[in-house]
Short mmCIF file of C-alpha atoms in Angstrom, two decimals:
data_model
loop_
_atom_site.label_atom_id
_atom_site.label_comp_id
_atom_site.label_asym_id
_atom_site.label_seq_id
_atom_site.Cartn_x
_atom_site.Cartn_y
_atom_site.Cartn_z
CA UNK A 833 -39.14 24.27 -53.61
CA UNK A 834 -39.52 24.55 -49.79
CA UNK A 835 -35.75 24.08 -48.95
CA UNK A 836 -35.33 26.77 -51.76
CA UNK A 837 -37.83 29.54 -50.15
CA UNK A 838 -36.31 29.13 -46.51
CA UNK A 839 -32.56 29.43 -47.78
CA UNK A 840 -33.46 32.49 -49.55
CA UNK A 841 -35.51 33.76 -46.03
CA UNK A 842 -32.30 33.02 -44.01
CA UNK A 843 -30.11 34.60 -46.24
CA UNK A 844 -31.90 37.81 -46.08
CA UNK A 845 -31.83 38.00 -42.21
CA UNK A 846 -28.50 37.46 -42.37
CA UNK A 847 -27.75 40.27 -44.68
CA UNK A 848 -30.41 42.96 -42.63
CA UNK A 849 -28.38 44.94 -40.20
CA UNK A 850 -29.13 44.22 -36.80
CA UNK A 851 -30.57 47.94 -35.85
CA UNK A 852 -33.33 46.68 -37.98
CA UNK A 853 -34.27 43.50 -36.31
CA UNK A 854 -33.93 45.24 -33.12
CA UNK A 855 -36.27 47.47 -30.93
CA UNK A 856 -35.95 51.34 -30.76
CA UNK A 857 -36.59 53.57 -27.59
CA UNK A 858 -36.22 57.20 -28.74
CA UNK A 859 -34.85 59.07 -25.09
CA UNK A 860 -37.07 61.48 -24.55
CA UNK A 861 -37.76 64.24 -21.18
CA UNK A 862 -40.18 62.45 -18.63
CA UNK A 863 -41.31 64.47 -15.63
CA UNK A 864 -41.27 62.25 -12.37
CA UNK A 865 -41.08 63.36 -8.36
CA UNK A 866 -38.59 64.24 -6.48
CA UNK A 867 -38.17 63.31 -3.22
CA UNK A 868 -36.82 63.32 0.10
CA UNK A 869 -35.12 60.96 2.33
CA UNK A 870 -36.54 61.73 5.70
CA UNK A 871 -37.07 59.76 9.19
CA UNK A 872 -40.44 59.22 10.28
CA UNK A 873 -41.18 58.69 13.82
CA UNK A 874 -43.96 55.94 15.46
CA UNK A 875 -46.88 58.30 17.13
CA UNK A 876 -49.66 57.03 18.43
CA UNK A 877 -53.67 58.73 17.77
CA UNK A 878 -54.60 58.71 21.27
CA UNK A 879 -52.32 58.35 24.47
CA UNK A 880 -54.63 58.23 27.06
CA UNK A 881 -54.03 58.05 30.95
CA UNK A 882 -55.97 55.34 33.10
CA UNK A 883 -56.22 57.14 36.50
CA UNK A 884 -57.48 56.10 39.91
CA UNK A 885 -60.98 57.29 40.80
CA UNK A 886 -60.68 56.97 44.21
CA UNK A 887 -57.75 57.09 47.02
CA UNK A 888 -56.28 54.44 47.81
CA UNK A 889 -53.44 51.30 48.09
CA UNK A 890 -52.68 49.17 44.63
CA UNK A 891 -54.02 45.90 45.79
CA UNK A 892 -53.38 44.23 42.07
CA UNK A 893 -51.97 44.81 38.50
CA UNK A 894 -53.20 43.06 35.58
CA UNK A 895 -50.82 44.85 32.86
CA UNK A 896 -47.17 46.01 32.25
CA UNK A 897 -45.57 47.61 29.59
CA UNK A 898 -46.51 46.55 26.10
CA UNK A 899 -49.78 44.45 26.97
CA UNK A 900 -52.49 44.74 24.78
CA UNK A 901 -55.73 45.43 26.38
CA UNK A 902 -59.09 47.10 24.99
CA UNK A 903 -61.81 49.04 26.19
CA UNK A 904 -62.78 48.66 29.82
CA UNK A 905 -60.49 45.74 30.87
CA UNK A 906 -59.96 46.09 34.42
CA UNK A 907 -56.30 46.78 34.44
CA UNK A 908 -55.60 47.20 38.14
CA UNK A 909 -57.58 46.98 41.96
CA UNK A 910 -57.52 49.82 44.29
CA UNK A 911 -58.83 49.35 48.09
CA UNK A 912 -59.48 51.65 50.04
CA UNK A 913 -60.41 50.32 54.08
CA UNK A 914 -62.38 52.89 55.41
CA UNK A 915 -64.58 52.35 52.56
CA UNK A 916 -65.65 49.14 54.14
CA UNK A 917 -66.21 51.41 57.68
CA UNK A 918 -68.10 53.90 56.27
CA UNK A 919 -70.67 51.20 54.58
CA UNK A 920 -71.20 49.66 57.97
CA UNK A 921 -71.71 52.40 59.90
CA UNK A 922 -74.25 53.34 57.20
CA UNK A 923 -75.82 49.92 57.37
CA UNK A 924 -76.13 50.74 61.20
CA UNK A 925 -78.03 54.25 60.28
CA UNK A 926 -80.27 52.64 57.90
CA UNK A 927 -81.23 49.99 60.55
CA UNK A 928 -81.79 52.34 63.32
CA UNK A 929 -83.96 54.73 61.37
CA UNK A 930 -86.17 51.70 60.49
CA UNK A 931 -86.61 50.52 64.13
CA UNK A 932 -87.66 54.45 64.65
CA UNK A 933 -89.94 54.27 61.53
CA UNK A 934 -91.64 51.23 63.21
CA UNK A 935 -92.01 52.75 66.14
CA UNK A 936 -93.79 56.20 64.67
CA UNK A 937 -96.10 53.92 62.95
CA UNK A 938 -97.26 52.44 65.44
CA UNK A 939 -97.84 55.57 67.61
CA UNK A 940 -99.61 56.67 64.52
CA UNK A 941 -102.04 53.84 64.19
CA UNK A 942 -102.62 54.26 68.03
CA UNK A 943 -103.58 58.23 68.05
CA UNK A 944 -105.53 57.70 64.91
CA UNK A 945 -107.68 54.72 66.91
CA UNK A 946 -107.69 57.17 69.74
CA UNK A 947 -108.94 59.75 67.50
CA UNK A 948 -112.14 57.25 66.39
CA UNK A 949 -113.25 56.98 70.46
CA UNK A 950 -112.72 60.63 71.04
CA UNK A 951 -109.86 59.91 73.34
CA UNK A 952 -107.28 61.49 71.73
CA UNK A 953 -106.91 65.38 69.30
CA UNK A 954 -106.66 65.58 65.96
CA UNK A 955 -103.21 67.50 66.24
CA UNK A 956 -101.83 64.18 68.28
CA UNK A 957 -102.46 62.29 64.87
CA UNK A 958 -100.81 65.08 62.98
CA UNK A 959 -98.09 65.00 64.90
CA UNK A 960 -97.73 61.58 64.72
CA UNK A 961 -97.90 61.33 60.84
CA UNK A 962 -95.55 63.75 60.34
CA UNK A 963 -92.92 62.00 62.56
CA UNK A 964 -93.46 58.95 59.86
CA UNK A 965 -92.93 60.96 56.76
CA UNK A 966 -89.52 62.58 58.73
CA UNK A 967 -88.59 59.35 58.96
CA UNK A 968 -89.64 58.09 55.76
CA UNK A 969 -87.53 60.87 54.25
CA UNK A 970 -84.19 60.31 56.84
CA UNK A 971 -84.40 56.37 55.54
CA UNK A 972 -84.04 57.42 51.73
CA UNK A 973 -81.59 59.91 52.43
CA UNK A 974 -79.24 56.95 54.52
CA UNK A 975 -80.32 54.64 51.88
CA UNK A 976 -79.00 57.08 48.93
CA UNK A 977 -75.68 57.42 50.95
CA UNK A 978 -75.50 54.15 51.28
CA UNK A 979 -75.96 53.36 47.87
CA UNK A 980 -72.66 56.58 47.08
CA UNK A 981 -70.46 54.74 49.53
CA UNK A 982 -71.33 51.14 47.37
CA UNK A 983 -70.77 53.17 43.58
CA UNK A 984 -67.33 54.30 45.42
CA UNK A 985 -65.93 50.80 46.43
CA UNK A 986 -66.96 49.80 42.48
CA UNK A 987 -64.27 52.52 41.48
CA UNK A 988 -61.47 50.89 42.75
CA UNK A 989 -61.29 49.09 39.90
CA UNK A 990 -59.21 51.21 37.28
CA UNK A 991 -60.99 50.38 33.69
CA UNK A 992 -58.66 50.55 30.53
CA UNK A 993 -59.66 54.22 28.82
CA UNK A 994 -59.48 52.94 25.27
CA UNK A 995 -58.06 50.05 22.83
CA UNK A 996 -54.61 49.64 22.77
CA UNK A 997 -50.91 49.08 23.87
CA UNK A 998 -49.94 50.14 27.32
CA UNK A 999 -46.75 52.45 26.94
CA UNK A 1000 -46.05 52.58 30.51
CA UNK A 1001 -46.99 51.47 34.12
CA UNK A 1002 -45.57 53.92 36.76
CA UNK A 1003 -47.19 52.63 39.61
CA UNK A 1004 -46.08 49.54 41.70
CA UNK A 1005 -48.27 46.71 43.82
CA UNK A 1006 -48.75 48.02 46.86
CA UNK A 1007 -48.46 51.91 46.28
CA UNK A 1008 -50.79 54.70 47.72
CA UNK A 1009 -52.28 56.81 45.11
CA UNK A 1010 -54.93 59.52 45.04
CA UNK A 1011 -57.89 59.81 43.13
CA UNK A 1012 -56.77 61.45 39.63
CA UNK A 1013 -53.33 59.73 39.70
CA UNK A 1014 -52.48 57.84 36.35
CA UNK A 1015 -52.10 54.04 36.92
CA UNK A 1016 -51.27 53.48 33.41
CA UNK A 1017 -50.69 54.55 29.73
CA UNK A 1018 -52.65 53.64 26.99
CA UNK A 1019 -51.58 54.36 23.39
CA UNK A 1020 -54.96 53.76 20.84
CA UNK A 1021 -56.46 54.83 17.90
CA UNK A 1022 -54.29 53.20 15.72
CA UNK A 1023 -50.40 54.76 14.56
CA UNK A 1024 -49.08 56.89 11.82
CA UNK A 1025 -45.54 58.24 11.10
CA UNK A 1026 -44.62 62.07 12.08
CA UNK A 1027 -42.49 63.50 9.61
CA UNK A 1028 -40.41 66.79 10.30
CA UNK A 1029 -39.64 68.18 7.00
CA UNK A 1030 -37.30 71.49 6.32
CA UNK A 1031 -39.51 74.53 5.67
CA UNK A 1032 -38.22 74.96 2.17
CA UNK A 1033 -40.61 72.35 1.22
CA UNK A 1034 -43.50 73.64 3.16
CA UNK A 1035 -45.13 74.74 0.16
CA UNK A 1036 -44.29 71.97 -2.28
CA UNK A 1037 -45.95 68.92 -0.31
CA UNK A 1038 -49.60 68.09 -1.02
CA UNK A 1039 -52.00 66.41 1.22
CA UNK A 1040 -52.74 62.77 -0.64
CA UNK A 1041 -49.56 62.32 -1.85
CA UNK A 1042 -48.18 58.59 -2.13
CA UNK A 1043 -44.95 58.53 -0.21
CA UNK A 1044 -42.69 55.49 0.29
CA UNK A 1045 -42.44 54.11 3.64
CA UNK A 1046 -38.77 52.23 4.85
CA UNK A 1047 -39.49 48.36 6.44
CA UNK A 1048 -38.43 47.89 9.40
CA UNK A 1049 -34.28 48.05 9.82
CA UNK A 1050 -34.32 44.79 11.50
CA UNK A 1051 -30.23 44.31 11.21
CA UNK A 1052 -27.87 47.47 10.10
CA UNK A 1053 -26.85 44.86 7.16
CA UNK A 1054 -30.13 45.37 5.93
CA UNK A 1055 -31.31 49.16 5.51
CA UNK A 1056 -34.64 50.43 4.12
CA UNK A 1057 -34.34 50.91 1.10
CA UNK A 1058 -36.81 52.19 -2.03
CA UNK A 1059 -36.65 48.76 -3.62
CA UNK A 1060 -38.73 47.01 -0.53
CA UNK A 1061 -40.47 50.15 0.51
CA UNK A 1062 -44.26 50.27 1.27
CA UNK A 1063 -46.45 53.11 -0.40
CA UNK A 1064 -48.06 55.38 2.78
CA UNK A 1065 -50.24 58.45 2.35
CA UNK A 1066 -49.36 61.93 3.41
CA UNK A 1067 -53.07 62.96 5.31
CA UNK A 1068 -51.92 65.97 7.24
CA UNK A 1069 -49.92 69.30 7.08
CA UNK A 1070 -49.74 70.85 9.86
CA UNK A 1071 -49.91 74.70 9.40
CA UNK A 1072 -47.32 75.77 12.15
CA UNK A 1073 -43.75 75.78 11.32
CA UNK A 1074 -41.78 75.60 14.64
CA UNK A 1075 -37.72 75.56 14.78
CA UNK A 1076 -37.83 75.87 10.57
CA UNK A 1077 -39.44 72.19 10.22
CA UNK A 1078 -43.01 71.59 9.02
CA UNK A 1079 -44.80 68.53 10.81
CA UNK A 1080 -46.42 66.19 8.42
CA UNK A 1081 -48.59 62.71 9.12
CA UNK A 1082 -48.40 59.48 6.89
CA UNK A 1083 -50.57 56.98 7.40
CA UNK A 1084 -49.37 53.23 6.17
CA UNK A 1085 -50.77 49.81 7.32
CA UNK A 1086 -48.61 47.56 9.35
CA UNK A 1087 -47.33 49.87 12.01
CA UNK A 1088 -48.94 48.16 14.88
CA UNK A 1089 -45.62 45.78 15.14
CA UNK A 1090 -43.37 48.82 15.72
CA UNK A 1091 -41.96 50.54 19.17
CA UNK A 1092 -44.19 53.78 19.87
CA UNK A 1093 -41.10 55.97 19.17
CA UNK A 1094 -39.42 54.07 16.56
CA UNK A 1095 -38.16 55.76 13.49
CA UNK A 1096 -38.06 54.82 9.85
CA UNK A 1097 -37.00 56.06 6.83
CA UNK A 1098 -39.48 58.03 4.66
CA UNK A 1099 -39.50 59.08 0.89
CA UNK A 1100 -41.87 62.08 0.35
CA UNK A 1101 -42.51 63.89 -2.95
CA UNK A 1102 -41.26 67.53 -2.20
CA UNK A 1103 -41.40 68.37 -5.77
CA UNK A 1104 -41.18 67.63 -9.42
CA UNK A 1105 -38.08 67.40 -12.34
CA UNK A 1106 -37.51 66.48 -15.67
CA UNK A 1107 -35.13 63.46 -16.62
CA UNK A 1108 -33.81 61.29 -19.12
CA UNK A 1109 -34.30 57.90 -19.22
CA UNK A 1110 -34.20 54.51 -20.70
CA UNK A 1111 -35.64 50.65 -19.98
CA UNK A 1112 -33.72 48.82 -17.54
CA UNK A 1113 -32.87 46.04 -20.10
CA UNK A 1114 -31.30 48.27 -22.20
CA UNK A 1115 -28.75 48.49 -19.49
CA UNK A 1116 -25.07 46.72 -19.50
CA UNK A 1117 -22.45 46.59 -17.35
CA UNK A 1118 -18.80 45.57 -18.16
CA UNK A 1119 -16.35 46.13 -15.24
CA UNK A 1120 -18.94 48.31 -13.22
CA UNK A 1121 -18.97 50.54 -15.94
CA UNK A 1122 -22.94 51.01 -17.68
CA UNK A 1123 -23.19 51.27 -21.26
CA UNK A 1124 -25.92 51.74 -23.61
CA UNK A 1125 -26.29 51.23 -27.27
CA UNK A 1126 -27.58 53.61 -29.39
CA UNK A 1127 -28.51 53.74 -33.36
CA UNK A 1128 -26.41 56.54 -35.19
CA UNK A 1129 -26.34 57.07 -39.21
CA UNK A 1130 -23.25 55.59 -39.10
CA UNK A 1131 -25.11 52.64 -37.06
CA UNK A 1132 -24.89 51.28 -33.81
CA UNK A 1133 -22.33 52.45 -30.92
CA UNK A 1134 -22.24 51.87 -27.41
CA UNK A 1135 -21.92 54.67 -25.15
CA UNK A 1136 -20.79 54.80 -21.06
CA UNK A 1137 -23.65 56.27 -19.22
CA UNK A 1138 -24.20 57.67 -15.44
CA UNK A 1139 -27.60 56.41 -13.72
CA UNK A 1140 -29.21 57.58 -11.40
CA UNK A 1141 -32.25 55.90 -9.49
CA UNK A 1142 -35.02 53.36 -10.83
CA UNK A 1143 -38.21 55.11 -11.01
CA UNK A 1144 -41.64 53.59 -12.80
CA UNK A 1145 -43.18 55.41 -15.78
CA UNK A 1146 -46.53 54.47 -16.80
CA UNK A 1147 -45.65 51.59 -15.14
CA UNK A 1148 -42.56 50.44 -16.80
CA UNK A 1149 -39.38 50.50 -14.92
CA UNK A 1150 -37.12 53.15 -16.03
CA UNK A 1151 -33.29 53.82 -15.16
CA UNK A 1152 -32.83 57.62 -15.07
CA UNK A 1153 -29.46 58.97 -17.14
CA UNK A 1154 -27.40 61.42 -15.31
CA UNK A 1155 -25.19 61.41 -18.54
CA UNK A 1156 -24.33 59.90 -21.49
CA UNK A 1157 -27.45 60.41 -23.23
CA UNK A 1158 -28.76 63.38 -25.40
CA UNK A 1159 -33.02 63.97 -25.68
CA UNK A 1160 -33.80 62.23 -29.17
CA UNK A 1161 -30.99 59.60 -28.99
CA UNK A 1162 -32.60 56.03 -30.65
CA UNK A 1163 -31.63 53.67 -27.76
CA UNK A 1164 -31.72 50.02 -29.25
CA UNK A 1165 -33.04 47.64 -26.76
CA UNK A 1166 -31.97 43.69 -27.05
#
């Protein structure tokens, strides 16, 4: 009785046609982006210029191009000698106004005893305490000199303006700068690509918009390409249009191992179409030719197609059809 029941099941798979053990995908319009093959350059948020503070000679330099320092490293030593002069000769001031001070004190101590016998006026003991407060106020002043001349030897030392890479050094051991001069380049606040798009499609790009970044072209054997793009995000339009190209930012993790400089290729949405399409697998290819198969009334017939490029609806990988294909046709999938 069993062997009976699955003879009769297997003889009427055999006699089903195949279009109706098979899957249907009825080609229909789908709407997806279009977009443009652009380069995208390496820019930098921030390049900021580490300058000299005071005038001087290079005595050291603790970076070159493409070191990595962060906020307030001391990236360089600048001497200047008379610096060291001018805080000894206002050691020397200090020193002699407090051997004067001493002095006026004591003159002052001696009127004002004079004062208590009646030997002496009371405008001698004025006299004398004013000389002390002169004083007092000529050592604060040398003191507060002194302590200008001691901030200005602390400013050889050229700080690091902000987190980053150091683009370029254009200053040499041993040179004579000025105060203001840049010792060094600093590139921070993180990268992002600047895109220079044709002013036709000013109006059609959106701030937010996922766009496709190119890796790295390591070897010319192995472009960027969509397939092992990364997905960036358009943040900025810029609303000046200079030389008929519209500047654009993306912003995309991983850009910290490129050059400052270095360009890569960008796919941005500049727009929207319809297409036809079907599922990759439904997809054959006999002597680079791509055929699909399709359900008719008649019943099934395979048809040469023209593809264009893989594109994801809904998730799904899709194949778009250039031709071949007709909106409604049943494509039968294996």
């Amino acid at each position: 009785m069993h062997r009976t029941r699955s003879a009769l099941i297997a003889a009427a798979i055999a006699l089903t046609p195949a279009s109706a053990l098979a899957a249907e995908f009825v080609v229909e319009p789908v709407v997806v982006n279009e977009t443009k093959a652009v380069f995208g350059k390496v820019e930098s948020r921030d390049a900021v210029p580490a300058r000299a503070r005071i005038g001087g000679t290079i005595r050291e330099i603790r970076v070159d191009e493409g070191s990595e320092v962060a906020k307030g490293d001391e990236i360089a030593v600048i001497v200047d000698d008379k610096i060291a002069l001018q805080q000894q000769a206002a050691d020397a001031k200090i020193q002699a106004l407090v051997s004067q001070l001493k002095n006026a004190e004591t003159d002052l101590d001696r009127a004002e005893q004079l004062l208590k016998s009646g030997s002496t006026t009371q405008s001698r003991v004025d006299q004398a305490r004013t000389q002390v407060d002169v004083l007092n106020n000529q050592l604060a002043a040398a003191e507060a000199d002194r302590a200008v001349i001691a901030v200005q030897a602390t400013e050889g030392s050229v700080a690091a303006p902000a987190s980053g890479r150091v683009l370029r050094v254009p200053v040499t051991q041993g040179s004579v700068v000025l105060p203001g001069e840049e010792i060094a380049l600093v590139a921070g606040g993180g990268y992002f690509l600047r895109l220079a798009l044709p002013e036709r499609h000013a109006s059609e790009i959106e701030v937010g918009a996922p766009v496709l970044v190119g890796s790295r072209p390591a070897a010319l054997d192995a472009p960027a390409t969509v397939e092992t793009a990364a997905t960036g995000t358009l943040v900025k339009v810029y609303p000046q249009i200079e030389d008929g190209r519209v500047l654009a930012d993306v912003e995309i993790e991983g850009l910290g191992d490129f050059f400052v400089g270095e360009r890569t290729l960008v796919w941005i949405p500049v727009g929207k179409r319809s297409v036809l399409s079907v599922p990759t697998d439904a997809v054959t290819t006999r002597h680079g030719v791509d055929y699909v198969r399709i359900a008719t009334e008649a019943g099934e017939m395979e048809v040469a197609v023209i593809l264009g490029s893989p594109f994801e609806d809904e998730g799904a990988p899709r194949l778009e059809v250039l031709s071949g294909l007709e909106s409604g046709d049943r494509v039968v999938l294996p």
